mmCIF file of C-alpha atoms and ligand atoms in Angstrom:
data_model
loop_
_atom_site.group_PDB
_atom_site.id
_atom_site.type_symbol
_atom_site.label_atom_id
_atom_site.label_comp_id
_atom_site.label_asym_id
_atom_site.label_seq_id
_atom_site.Cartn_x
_atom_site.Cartn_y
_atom_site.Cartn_z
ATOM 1 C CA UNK A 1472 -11.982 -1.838 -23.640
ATOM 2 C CA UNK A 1473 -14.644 -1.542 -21.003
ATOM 3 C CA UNK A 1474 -14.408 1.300 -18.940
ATOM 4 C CA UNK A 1475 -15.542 2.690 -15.339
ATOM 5 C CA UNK A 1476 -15.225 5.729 -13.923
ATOM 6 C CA UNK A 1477 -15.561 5.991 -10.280
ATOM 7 C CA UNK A 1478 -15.509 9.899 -9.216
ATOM 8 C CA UNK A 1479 -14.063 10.242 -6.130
ATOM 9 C CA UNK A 1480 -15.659 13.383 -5.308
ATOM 10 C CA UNK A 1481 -14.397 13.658 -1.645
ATOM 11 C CA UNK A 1482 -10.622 14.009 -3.024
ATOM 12 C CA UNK A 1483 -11.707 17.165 -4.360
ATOM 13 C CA UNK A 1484 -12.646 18.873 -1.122
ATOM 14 C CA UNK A 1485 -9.687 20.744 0.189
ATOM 15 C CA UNK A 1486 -9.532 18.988 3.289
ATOM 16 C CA UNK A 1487 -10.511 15.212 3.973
ATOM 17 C CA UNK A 1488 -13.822 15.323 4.737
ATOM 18 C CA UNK A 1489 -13.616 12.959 7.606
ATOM 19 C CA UNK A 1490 -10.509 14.660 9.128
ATOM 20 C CA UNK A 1491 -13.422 18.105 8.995
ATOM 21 C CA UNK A 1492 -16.129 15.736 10.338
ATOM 22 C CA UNK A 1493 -13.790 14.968 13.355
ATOM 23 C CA UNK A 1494 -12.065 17.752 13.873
ATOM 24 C CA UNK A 1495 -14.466 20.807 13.035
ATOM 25 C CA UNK A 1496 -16.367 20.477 16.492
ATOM 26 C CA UNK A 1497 -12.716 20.796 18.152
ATOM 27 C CA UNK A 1498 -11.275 23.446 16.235
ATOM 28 C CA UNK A 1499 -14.267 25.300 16.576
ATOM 29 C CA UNK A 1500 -14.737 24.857 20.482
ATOM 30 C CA UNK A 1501 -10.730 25.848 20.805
ATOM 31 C CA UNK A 1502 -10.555 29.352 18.644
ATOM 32 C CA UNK A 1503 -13.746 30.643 18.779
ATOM 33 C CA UNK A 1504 -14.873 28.880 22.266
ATOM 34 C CA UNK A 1505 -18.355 28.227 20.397
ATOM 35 C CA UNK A 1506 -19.025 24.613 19.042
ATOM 36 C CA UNK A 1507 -22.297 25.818 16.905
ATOM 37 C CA UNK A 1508 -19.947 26.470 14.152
ATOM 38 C CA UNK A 1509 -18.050 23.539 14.108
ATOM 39 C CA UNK A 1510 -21.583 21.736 14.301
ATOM 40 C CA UNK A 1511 -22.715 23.441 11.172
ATOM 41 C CA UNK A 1512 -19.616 22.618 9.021
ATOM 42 C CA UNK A 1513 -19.833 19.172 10.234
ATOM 43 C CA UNK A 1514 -23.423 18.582 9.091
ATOM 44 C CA UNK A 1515 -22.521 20.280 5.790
ATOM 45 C CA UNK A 1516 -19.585 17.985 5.468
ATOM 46 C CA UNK A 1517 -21.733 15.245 6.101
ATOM 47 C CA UNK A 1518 -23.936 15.667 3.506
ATOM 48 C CA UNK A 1519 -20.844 16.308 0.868
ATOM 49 C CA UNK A 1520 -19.135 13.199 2.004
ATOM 50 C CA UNK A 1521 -22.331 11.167 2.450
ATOM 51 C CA UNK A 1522 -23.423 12.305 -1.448
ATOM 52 C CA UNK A 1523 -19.900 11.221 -2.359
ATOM 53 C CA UNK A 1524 -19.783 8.022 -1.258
ATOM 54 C CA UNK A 1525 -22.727 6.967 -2.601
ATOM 55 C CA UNK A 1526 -21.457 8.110 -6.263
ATOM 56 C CA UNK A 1527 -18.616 5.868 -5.877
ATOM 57 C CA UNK A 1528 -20.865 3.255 -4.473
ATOM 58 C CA UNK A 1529 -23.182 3.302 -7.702
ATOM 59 C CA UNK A 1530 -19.867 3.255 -9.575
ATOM 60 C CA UNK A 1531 -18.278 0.186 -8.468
ATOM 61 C CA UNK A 1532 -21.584 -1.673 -9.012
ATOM 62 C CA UNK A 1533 -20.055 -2.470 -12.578
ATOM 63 C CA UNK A 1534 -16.972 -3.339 -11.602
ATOM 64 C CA UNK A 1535 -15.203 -6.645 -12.205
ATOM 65 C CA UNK A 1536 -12.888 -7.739 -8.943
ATOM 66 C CA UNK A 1537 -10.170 -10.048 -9.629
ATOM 67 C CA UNK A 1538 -10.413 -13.468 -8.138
ATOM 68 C CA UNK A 1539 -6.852 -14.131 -6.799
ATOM 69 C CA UNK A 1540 -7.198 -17.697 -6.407
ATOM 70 C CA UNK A 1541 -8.123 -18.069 -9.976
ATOM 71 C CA UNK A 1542 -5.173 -15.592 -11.440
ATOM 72 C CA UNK A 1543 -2.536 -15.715 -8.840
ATOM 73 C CA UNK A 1544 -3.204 -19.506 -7.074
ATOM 74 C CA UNK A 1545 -2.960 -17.351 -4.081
ATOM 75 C CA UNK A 1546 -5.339 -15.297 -1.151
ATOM 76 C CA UNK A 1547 -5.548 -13.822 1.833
ATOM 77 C CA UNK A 1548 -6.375 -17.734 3.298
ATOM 78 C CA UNK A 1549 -4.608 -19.487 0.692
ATOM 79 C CA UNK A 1550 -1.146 -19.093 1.219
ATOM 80 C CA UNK A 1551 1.921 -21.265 1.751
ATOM 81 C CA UNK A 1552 4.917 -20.643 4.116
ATOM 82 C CA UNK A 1553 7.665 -19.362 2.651
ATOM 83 C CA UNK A 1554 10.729 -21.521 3.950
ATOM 84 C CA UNK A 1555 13.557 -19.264 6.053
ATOM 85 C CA UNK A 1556 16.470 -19.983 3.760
ATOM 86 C CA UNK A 1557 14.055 -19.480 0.767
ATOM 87 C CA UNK A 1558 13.609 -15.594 2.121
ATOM 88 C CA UNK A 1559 17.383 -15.465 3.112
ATOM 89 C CA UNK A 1560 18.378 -16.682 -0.934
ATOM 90 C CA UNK A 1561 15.667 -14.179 -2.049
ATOM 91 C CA UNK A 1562 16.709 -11.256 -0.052
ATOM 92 C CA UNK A 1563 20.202 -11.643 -1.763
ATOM 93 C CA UNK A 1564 19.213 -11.480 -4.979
ATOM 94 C CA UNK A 1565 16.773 -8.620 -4.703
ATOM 95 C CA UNK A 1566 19.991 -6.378 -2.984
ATOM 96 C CA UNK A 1567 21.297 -7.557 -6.085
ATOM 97 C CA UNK A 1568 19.111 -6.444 -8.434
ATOM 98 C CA UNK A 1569 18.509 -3.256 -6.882
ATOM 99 C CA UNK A 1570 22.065 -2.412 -7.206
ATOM 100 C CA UNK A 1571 22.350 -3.162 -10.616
ATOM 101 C CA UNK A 1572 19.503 -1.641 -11.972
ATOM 102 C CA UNK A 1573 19.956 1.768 -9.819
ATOM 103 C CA UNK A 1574 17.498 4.817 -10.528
ATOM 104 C CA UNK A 1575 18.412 8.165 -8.901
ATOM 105 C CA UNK A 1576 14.950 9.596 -10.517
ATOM 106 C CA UNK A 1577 13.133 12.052 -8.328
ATOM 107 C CA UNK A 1578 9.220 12.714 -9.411
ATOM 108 C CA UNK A 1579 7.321 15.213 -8.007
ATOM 109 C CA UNK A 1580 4.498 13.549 -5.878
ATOM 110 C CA UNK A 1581 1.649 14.695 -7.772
ATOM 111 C CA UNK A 1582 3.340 13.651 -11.148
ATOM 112 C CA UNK A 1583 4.701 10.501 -9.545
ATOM 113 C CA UNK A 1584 0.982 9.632 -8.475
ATOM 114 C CA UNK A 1585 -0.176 10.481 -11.601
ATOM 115 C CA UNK A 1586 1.728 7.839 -13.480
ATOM 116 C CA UNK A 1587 1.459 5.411 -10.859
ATOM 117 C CA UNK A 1588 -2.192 5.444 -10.904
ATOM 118 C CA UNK A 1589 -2.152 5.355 -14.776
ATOM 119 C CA UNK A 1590 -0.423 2.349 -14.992
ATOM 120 C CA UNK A 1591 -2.176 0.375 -11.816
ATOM 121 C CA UNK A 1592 -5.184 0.919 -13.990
ATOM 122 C CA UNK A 1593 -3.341 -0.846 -17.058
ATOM 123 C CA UNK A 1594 -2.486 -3.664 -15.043
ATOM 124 C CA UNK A 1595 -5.967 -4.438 -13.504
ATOM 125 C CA UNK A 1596 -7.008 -3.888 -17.324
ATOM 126 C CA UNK A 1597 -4.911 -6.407 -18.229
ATOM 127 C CA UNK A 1598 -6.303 -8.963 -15.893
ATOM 128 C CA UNK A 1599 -9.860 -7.843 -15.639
ATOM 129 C CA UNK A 1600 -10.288 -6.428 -19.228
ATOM 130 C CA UNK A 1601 -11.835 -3.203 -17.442
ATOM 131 C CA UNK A 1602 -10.088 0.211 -16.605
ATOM 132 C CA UNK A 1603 -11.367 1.577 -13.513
ATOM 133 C CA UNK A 1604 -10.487 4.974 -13.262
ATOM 134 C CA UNK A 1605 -9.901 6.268 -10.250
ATOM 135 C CA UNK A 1606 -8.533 9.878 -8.654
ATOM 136 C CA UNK A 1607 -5.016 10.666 -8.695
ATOM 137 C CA UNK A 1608 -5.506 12.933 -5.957
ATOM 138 C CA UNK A 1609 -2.763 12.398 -2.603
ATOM 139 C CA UNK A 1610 -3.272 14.657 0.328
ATOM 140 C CA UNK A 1611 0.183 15.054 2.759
ATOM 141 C CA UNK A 1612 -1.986 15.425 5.746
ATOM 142 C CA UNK A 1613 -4.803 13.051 7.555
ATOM 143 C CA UNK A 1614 -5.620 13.322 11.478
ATOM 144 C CA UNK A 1615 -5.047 9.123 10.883
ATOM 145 C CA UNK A 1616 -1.508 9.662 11.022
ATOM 146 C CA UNK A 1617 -1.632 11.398 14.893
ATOM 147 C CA UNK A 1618 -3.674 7.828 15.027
ATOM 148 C CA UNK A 1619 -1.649 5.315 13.312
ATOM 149 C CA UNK A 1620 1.788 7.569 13.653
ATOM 150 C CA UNK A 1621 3.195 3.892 12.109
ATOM 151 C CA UNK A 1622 1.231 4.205 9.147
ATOM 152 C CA UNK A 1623 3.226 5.357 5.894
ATOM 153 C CA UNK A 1624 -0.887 6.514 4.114
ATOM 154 C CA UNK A 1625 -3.957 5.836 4.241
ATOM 155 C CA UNK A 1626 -6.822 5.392 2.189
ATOM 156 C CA UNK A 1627 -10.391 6.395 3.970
ATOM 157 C CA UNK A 1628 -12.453 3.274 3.578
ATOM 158 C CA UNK A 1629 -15.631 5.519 2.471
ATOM 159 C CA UNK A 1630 -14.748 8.740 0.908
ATOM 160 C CA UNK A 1631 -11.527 6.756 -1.134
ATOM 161 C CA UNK A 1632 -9.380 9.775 0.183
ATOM 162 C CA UNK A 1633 -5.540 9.231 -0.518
ATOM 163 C CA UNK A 1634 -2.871 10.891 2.357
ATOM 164 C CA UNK A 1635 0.707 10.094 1.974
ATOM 165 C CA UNK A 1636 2.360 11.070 6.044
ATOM 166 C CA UNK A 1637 6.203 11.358 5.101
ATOM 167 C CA UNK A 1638 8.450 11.533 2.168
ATOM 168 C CA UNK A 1639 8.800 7.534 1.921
ATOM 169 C CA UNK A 1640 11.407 8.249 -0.708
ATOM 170 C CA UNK A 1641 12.633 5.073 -2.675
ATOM 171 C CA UNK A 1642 9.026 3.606 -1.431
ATOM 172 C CA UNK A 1643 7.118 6.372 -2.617
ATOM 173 C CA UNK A 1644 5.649 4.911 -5.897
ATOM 174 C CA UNK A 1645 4.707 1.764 -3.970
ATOM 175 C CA UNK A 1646 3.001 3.757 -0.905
ATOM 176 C CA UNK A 1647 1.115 5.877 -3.108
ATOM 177 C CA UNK A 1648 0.149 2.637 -5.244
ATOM 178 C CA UNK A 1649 -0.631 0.452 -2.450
ATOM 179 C CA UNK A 1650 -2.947 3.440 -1.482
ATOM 180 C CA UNK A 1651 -4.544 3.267 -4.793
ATOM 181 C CA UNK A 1652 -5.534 0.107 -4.880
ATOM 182 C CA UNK A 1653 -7.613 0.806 -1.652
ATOM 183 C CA UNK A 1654 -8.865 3.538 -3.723
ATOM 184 C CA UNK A 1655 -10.309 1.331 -6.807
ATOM 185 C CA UNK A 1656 -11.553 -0.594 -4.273
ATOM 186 C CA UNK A 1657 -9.487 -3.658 -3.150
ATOM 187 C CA UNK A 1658 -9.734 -2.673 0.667
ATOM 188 C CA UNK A 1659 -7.538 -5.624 2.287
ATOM 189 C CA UNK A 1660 -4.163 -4.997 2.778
ATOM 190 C CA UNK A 1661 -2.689 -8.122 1.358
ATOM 191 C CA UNK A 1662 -4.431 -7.366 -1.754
ATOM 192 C CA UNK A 1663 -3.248 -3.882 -1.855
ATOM 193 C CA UNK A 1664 0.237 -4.861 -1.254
ATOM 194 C CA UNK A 1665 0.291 -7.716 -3.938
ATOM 195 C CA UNK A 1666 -1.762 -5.777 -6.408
ATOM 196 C CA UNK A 1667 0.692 -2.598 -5.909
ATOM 197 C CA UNK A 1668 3.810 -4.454 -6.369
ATOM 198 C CA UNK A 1669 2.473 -6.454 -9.354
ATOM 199 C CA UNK A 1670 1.496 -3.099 -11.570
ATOM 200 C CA UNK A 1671 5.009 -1.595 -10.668
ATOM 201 C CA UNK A 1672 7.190 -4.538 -10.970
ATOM 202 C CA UNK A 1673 5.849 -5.490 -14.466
ATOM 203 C CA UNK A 1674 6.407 -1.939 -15.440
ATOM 204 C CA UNK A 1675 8.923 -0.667 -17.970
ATOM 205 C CA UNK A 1676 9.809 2.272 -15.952
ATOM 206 C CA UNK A 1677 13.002 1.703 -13.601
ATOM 207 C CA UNK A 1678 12.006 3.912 -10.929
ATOM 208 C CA UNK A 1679 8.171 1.853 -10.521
ATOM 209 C CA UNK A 1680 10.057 -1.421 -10.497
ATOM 210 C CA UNK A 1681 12.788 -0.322 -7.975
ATOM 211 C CA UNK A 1682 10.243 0.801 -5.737
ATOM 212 C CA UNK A 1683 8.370 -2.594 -6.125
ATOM 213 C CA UNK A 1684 11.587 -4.401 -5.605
ATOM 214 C CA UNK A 1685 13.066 -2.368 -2.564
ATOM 215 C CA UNK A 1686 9.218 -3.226 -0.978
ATOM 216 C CA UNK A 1687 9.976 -7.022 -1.240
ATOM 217 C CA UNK A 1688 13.181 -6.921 0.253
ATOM 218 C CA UNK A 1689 12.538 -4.680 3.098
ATOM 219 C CA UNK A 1690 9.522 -6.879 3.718
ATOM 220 C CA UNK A 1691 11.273 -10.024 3.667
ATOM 221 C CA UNK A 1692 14.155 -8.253 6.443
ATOM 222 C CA UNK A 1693 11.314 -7.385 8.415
ATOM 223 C CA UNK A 1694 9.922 -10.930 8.529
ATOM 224 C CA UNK A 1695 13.455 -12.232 9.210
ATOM 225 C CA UNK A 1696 13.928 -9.675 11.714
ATOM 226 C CA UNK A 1697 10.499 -10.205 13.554
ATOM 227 C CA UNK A 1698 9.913 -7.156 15.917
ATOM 228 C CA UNK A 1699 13.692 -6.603 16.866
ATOM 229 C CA UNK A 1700 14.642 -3.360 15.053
ATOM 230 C CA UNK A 1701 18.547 -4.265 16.029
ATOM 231 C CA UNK A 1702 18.526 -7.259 13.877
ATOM 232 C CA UNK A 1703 16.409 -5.558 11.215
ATOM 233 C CA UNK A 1704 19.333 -2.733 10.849
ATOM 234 C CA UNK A 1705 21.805 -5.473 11.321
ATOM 235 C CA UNK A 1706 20.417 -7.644 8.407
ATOM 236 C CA UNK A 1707 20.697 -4.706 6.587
ATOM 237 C CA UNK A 1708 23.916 -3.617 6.713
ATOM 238 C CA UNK A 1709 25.046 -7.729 5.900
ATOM 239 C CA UNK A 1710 23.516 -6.730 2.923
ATOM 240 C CA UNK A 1711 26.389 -4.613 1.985
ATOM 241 C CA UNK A 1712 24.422 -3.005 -0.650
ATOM 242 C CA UNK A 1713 24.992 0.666 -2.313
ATOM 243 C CA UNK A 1714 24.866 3.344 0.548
ATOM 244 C CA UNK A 1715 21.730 5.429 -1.180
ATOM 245 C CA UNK A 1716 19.991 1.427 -0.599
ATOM 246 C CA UNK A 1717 21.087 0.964 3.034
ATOM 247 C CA UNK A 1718 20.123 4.521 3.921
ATOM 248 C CA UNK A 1719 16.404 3.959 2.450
ATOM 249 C CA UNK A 1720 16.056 0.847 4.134
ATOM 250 C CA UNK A 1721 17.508 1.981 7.712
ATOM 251 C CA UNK A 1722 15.184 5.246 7.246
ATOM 252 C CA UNK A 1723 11.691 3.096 6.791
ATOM 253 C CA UNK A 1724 11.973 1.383 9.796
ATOM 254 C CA UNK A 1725 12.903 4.948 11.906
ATOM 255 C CA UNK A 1726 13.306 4.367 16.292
ATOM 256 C CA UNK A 1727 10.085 5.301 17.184
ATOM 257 C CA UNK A 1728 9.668 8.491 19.483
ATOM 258 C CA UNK A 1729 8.360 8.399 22.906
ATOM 259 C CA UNK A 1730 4.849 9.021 21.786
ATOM 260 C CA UNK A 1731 4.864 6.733 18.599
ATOM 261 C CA UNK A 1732 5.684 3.904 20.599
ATOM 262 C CA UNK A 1733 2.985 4.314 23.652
ATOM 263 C CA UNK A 1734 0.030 5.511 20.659
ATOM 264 C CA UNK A 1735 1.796 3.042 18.153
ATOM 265 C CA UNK A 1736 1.575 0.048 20.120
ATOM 266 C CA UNK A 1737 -2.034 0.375 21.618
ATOM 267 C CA UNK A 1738 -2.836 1.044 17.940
ATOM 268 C CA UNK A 1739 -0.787 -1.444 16.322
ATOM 269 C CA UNK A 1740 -3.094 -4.022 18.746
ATOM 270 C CA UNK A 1741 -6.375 -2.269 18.126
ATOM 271 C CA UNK A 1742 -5.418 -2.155 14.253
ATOM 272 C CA UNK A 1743 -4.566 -5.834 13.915
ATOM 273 C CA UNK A 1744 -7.792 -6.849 15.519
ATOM 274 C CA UNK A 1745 -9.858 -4.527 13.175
ATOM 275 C CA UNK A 1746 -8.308 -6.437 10.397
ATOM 276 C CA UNK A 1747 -8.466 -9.661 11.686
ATOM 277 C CA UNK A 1748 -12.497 -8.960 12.673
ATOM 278 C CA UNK A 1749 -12.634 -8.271 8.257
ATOM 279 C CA UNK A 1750 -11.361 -11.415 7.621
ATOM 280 C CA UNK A 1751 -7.639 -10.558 7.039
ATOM 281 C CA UNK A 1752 -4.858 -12.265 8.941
ATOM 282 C CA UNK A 1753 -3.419 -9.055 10.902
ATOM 283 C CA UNK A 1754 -0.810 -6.566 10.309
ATOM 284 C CA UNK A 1755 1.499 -9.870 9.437
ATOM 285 C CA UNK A 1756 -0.228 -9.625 5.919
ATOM 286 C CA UNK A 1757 1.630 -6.300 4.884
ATOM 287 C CA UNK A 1758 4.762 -8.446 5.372
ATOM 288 C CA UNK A 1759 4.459 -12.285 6.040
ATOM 289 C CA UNK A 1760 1.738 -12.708 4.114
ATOM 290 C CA UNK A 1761 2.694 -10.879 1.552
ATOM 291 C CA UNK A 1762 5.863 -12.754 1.351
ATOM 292 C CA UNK A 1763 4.242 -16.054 1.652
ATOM 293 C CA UNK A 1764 1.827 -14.703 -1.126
ATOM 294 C CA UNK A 1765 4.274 -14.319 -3.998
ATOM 295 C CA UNK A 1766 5.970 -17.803 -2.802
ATOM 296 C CA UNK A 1767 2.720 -19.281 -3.507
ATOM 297 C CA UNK A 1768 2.033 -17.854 -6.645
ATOM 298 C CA UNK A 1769 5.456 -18.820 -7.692
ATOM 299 C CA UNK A 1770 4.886 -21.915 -7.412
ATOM 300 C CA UNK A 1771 1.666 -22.196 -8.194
ATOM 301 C CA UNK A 1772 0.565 -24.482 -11.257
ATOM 302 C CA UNK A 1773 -2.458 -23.529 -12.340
ATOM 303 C CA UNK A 1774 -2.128 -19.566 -11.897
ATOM 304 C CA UNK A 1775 -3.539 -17.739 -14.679
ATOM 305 C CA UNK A 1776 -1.059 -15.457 -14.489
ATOM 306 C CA UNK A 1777 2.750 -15.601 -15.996
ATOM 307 C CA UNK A 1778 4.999 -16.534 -12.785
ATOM 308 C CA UNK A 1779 7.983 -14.893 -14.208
ATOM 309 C CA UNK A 1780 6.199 -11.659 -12.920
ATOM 310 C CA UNK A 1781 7.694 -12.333 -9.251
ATOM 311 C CA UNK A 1782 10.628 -14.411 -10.223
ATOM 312 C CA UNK A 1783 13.659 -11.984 -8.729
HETATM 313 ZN ZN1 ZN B 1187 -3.497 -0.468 3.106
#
């Protein structure tokens, strides 16, 4: 099978190169009261991340991009509503099918990211007929998350750098994978939640496709829920699902501290018109639209791909 390697250089640095960029000049002015040093590391940076990017750049010249109309009967501006009682049915049956097909697995993040990138690349492969290798890399730190403190990771749009904020727990392989897809160079969100939840779901391994399937559902209570975290917690408990289930899905949608919620909603605002201005439909994509996108596909009948990969 065709083959590309893309070498994500930058994830090899020990710190993200734009996090250095941004924050050398600081540090530097702050401990050593100088900013000539900070100026110095920044230009050297620079050049690293600059060289980098370019690599990658080259790389993905070659690369053969999925056309999700064609395979999936479904994009980012060709999607169909998903009906109310439709998501209510659906959220049942994925509590369901949680609970019956319980992991407890733990996997260390590196190892976890590891497999989870290995098999994201089989599943692209499988559409595409090309493996596009990517970095398995994951930092735990990025200055993004004093930014975005709503953000779970983030993948820089340039340097393809990986961070992961907070143990996401049951999540965890979708984050990371969701994350990864950014990396190989899908950069819209609705394609990197799709794309992420495709590779795990139609995995063999139980903890990939729990992960996959605890995404949908807490994605569908969130749309259901709107923006009122009371009803979100209340859905879930009317779920009356294993504890270790309602626990995960209470703890993802944490009450926000004093600071998240004055940064986090300026943000959230700022960040939903950056990705409407790239042709996205807003932060509603990580959740309605991705929703509406797997409806669609569903019932979609001239999608390439099998439909029994989202049936629940
Ligand atoms: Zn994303």
């Amino acid at each position: 099978m065709d083959e590309i390697h893309i070498p994500n250089d930058a994830t090899y640095a020990p710190v993200a190169l734009t996090d250095l960029i941004a924050g050398a000049p600081l540090a530097s002015t702050l401990l050593l009261g100088a900013t000539l040093p900070g100026q110095v590391i920044s230009a050297a940076a620079l050049g690293m991340y600059a060289g980098s990017a370019v690599k990658d750049w080259l790389a993905r010249q070659d690369v053969r991009w999925i056309d999700f109309v064609v395979e999936f009967g479904a994009d980012v501006h060709w999607l169909d509503a998903m009906p109310e009682d439709a998501r209510r049915e659906e959220i049942g049956r994925l509590a369901r099918r949680l609970d019956d097909g319980w992991t407890n697995e733990h996997r260390p993040r590196q190892k976890l990211a590891r497999d989870v990138n290995r098999r994201l690349t089989e599943f692209i492969a499988s559409i595409t007929g090309q493996r596009v290798k990517t970095s398995s890399a994951v930092r735990d730190f990025g200055l993004a998350q004093l930014v975005f403190p709503f953000a779970m990771g983030a993948c820089d749009v340039i340097s393809g750098d990986v961070s992961i904020f907070r143990d996401t727990g049951l999540f965890e392989p979708h984050v990371i994978c969701h994350e990864f897809v950014h990396r190989k160079g899908y950069w819209k969100e609705l394609h990197a939640q799709v794309l992420a939840y495709l590779a795990l779901v139609s995995s063999d391994e139980p903890l990939l496709v729990q992960a996959a399937l605890a995404e949908r559902l807490h994605r569908q209570l969130k749309v259901l829920a709107a923006e009122d975290a009371d009803a979100y917690h209340d859905l879930v408990e009317g779920l009356h699902a294993r504890s270790e289930l309602t626990e995960a899905l209470h703890a993802v949608r944490p009450d926000p501290t004093a600071y998240e919620s004055v940064v986090g909603s300026v943000m959230r605002r700022l960040y939903d018109e950056r990705l409407k201005l790239t042709g996205q439909n807003g932060i509603s994509d990580y959740d309605v639209g991705f929703t509406n996108f797997l409806w669609t596909f569903a019932h979609s009948e001239d999608a390439r791909q099998d439909r029994d990969l989202v049936r629940v």
